[in-house]
Tab-separated table of N, CA and C in Angstrom:
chain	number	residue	atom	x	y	z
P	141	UNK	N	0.842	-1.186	0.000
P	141	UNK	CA	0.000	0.000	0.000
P	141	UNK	C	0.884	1.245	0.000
P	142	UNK	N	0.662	2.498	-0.722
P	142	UNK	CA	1.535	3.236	-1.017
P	142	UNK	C	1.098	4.302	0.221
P	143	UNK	N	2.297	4.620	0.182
P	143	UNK	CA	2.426	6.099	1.903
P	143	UNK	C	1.576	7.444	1.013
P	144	UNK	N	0.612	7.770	1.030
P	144	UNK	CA	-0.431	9.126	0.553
P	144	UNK	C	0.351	10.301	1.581
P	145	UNK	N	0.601	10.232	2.836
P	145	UNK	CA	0.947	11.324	3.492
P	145	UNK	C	1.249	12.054	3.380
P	146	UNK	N	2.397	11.870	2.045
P	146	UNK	CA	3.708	13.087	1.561
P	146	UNK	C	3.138	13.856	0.236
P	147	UNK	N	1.639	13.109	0.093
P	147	UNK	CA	1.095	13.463	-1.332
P	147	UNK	C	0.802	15.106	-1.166
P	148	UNK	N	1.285	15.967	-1.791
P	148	UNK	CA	0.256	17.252	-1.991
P	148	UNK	C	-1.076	17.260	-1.980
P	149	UNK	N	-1.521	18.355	-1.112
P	149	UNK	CA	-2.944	18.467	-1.611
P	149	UNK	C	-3.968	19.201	-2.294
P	150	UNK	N	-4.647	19.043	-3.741
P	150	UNK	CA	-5.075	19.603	-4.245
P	150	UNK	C	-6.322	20.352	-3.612
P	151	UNK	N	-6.738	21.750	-3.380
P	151	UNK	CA	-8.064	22.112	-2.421
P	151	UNK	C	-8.784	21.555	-3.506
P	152	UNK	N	-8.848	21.751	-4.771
P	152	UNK	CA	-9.777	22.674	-6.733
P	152	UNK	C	-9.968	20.521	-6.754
P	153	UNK	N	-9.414	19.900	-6.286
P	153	UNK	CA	-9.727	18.496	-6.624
P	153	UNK	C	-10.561	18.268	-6.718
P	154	UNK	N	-11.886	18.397	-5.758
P	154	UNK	CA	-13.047	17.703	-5.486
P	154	UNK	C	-14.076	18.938	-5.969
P	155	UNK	N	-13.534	20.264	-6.123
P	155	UNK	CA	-14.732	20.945	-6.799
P	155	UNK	C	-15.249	20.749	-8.558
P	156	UNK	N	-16.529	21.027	-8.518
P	156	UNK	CA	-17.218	20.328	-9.643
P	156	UNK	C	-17.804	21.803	-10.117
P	157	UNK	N	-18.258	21.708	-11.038
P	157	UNK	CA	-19.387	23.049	-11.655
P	157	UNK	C	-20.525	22.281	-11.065
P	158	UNK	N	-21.636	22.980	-10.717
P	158	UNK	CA	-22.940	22.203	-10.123
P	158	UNK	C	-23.876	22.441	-11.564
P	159	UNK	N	-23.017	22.461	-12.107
P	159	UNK	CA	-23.860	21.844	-13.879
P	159	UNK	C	-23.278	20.662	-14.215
P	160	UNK	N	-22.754	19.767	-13.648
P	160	UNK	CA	-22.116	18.413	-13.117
P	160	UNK	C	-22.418	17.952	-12.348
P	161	UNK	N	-23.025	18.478	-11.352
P	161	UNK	CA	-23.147	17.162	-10.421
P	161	UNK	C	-24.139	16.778	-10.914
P	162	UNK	N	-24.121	15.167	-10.324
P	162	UNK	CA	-25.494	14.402	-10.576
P	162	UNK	C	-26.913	14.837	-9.948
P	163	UNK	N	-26.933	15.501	-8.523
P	163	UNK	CA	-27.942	15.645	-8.190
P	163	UNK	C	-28.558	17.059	-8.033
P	164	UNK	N	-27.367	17.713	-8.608
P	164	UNK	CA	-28.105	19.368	-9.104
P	164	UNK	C	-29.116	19.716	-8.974
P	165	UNK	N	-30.317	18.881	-9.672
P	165	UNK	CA	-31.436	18.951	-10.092
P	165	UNK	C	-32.457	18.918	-8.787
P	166	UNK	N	-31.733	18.159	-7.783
P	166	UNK	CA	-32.906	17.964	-6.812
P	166	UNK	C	-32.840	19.444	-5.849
P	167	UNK	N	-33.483	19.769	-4.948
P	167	UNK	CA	-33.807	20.601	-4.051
P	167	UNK	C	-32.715	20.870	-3.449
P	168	UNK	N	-32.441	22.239	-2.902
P	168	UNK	CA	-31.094	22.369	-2.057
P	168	UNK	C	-31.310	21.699	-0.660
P	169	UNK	N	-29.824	21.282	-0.300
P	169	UNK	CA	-29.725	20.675	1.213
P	169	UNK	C	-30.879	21.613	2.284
P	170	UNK	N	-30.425	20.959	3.502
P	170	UNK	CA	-31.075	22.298	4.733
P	170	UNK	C	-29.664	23.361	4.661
P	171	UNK	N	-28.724	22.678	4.855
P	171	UNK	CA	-27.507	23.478	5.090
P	171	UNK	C	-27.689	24.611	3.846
P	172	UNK	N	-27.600	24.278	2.895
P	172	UNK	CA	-27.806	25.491	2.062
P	172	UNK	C	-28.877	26.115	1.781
P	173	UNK	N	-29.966	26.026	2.334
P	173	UNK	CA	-30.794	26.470	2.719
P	173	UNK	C	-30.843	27.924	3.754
P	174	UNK	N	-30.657	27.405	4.613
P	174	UNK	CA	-29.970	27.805	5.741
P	174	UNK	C	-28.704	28.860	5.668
P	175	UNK	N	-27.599	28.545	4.588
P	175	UNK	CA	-26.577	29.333	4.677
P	175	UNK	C	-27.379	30.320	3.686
P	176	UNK	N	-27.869	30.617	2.925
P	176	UNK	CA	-28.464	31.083	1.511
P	176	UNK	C	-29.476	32.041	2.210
P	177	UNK	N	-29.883	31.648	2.894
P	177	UNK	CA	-31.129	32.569	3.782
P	177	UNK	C	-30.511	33.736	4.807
P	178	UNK	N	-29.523	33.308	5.068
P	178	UNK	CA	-28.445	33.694	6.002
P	178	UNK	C	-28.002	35.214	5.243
P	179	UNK	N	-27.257	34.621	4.163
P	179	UNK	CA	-26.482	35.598	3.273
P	179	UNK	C	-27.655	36.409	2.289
P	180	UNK	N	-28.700	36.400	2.147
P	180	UNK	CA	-29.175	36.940	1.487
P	180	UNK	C	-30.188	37.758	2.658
P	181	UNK	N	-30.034	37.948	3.689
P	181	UNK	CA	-30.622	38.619	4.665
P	181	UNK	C	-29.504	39.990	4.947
P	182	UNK	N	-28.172	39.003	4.599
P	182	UNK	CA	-26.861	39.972	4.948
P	182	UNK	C	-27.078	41.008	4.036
P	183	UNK	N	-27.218	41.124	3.032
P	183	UNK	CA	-27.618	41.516	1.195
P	183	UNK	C	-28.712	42.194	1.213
P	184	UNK	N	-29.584	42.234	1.508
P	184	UNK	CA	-30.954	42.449	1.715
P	184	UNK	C	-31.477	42.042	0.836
P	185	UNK	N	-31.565	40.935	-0.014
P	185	UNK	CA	-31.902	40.460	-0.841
P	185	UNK	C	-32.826	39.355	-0.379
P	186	UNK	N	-33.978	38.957	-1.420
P	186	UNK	CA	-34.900	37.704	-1.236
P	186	UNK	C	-34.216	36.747	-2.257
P	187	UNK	N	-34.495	35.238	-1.148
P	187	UNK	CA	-34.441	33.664	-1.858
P	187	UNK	C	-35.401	33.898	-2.783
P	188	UNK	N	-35.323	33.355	-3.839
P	188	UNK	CA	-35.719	32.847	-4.828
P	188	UNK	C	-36.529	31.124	-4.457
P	189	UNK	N	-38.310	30.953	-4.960
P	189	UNK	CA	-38.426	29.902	-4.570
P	189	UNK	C	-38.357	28.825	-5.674
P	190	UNK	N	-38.112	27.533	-5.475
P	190	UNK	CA	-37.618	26.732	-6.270
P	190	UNK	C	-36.585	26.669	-6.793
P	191	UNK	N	-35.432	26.785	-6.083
P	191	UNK	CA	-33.981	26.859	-6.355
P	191	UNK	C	-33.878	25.177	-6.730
P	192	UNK	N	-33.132	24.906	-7.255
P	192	UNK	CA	-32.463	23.212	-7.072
P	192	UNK	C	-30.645	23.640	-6.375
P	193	UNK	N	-30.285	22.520	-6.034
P	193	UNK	CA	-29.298	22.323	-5.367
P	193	UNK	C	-28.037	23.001	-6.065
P	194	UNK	N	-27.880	22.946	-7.410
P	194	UNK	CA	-27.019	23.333	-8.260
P	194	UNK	C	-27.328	24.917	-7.971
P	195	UNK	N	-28.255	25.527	-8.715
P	195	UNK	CA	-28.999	26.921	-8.104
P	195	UNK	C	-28.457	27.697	-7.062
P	196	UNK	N	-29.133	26.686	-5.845
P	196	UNK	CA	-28.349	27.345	-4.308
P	196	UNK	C	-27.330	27.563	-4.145
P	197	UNK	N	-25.989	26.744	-4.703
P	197	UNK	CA	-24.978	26.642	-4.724
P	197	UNK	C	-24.527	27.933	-5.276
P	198	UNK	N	-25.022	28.090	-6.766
P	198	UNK	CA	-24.264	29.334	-7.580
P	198	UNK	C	-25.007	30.964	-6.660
P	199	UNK	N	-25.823	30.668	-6.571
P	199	UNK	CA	-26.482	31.657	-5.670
P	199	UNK	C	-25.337	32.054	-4.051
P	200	UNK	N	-25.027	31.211	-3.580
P	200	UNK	CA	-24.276	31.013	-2.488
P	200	UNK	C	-23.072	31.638	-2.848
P	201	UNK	N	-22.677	31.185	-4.213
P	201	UNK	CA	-21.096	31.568	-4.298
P	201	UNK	C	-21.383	33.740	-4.786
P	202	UNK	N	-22.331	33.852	-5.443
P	202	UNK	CA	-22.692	34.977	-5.688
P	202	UNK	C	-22.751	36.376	-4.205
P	203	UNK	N	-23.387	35.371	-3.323
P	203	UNK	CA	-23.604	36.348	-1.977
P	203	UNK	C	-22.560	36.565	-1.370
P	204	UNK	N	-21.854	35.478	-1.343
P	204	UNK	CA	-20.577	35.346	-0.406
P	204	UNK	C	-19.425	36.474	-1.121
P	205	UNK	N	-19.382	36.475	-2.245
P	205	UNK	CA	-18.900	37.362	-3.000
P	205	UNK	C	-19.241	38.889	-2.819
P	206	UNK	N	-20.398	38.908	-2.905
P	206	UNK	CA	-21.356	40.503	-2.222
P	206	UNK	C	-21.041	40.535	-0.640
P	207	UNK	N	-21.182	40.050	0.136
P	207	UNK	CA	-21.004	40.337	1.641
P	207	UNK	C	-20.165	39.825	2.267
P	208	UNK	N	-19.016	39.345	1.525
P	208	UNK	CA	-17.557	39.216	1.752
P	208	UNK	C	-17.289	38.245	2.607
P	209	UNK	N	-18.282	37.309	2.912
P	209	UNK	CA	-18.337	35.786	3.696
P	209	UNK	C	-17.801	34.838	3.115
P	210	UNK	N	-17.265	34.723	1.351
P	210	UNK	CA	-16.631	34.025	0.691
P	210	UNK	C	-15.185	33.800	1.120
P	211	UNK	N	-14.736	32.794	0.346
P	211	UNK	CA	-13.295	32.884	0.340
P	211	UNK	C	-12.257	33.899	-0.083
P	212	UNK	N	-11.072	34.037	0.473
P	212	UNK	CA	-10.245	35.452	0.326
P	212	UNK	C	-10.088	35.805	-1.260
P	213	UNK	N	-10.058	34.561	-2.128
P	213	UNK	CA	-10.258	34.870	-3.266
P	213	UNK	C	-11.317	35.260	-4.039
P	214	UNK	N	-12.216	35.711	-3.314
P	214	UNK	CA	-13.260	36.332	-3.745
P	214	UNK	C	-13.546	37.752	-3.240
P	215	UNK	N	-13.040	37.901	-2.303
P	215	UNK	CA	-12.901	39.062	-1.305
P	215	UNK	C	-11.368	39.910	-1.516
P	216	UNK	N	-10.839	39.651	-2.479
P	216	UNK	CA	-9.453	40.575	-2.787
P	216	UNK	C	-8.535	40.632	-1.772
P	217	UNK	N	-8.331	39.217	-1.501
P	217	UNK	CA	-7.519	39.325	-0.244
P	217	UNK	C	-7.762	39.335	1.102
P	218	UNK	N	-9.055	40.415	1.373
P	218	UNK	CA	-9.689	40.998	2.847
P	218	UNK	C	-10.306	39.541	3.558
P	219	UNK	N	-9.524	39.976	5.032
P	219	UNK	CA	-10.664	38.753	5.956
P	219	UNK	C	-11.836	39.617	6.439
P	220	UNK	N	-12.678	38.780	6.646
P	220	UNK	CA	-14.124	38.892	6.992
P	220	UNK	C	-13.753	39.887	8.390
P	221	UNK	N	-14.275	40.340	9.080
P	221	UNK	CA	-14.433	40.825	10.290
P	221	UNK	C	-14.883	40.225	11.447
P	222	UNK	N	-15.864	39.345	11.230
P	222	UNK	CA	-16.478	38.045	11.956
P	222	UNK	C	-15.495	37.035	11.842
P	223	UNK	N	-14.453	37.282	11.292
P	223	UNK	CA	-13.434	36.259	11.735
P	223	UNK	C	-12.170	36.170	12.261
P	224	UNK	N	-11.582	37.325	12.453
P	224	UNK	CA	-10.801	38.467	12.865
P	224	UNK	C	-10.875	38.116	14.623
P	225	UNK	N	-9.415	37.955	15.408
P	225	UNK	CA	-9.436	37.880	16.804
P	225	UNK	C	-8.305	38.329	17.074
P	226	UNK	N	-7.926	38.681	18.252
P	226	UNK	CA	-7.069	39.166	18.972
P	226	UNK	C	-5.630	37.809	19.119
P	227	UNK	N	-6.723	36.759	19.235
P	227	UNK	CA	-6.091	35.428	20.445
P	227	UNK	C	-5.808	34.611	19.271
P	228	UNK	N	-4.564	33.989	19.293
P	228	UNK	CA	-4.288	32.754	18.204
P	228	UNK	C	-5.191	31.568	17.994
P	229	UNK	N	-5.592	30.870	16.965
P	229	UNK	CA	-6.155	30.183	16.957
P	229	UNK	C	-6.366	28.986	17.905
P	230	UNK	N	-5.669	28.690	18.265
P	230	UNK	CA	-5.240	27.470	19.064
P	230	UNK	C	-5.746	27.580	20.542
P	231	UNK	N	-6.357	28.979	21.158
P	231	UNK	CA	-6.532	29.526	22.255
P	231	UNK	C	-8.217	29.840	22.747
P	232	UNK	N	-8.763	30.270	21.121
P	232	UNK	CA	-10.315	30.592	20.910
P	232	UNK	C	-11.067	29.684	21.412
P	233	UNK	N	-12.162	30.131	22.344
P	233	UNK	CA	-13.014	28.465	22.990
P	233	UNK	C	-13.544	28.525	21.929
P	234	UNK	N	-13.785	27.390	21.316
P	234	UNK	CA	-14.706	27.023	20.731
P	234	UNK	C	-16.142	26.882	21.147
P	235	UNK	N	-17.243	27.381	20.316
P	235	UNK	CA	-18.675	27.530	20.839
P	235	UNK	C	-19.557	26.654	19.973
């Protein structure tokens, strides 16, 4: 069996276009549900009803982009503010 440990890791590996996945088509999770309702409250923007899963997704990556909850590469670098601490990671209680 070969040692994986030393393997690099690709993050972009496992991402798909959600015009690929297989289950696109069906209804979004709760979780994205949930995160989507979240961020589009941040936005002041309304969900859209009858999203499918693929949908929520591109919708998700759209908000996060607008209210800067995305990844740094979407945000020009900038961290969020809600994520921002004084105390090293290793120190933060977790809640």
């Amino acid at each position: 069996m070969a040692d994986r440990s030393n393997d690099p890791v690709n993050p972009d590996a496992a991402v798909k276009d959600p015009d690929d996945w297989v289950t696109g088509d069906e209804p979004p999770t709760a979780a994205q549900e949930s995160y989507l309702h979240t961020l589009a409250r941040e936005a002041g923007e309304e969900v859209p009803e009858g999203l499918t899963k693929a949908e929520a997704s591109r919708r998700i990556d759209e908000l996060q982009a607008e209210t800067g909850r995305g990844p740094v590469s979407q945000r020009g670098g900038r961290r969020c503010s809600s994520t921002r601490s004084s105390r090293p990671a290793a120190t933060r209680a977790v809640r």
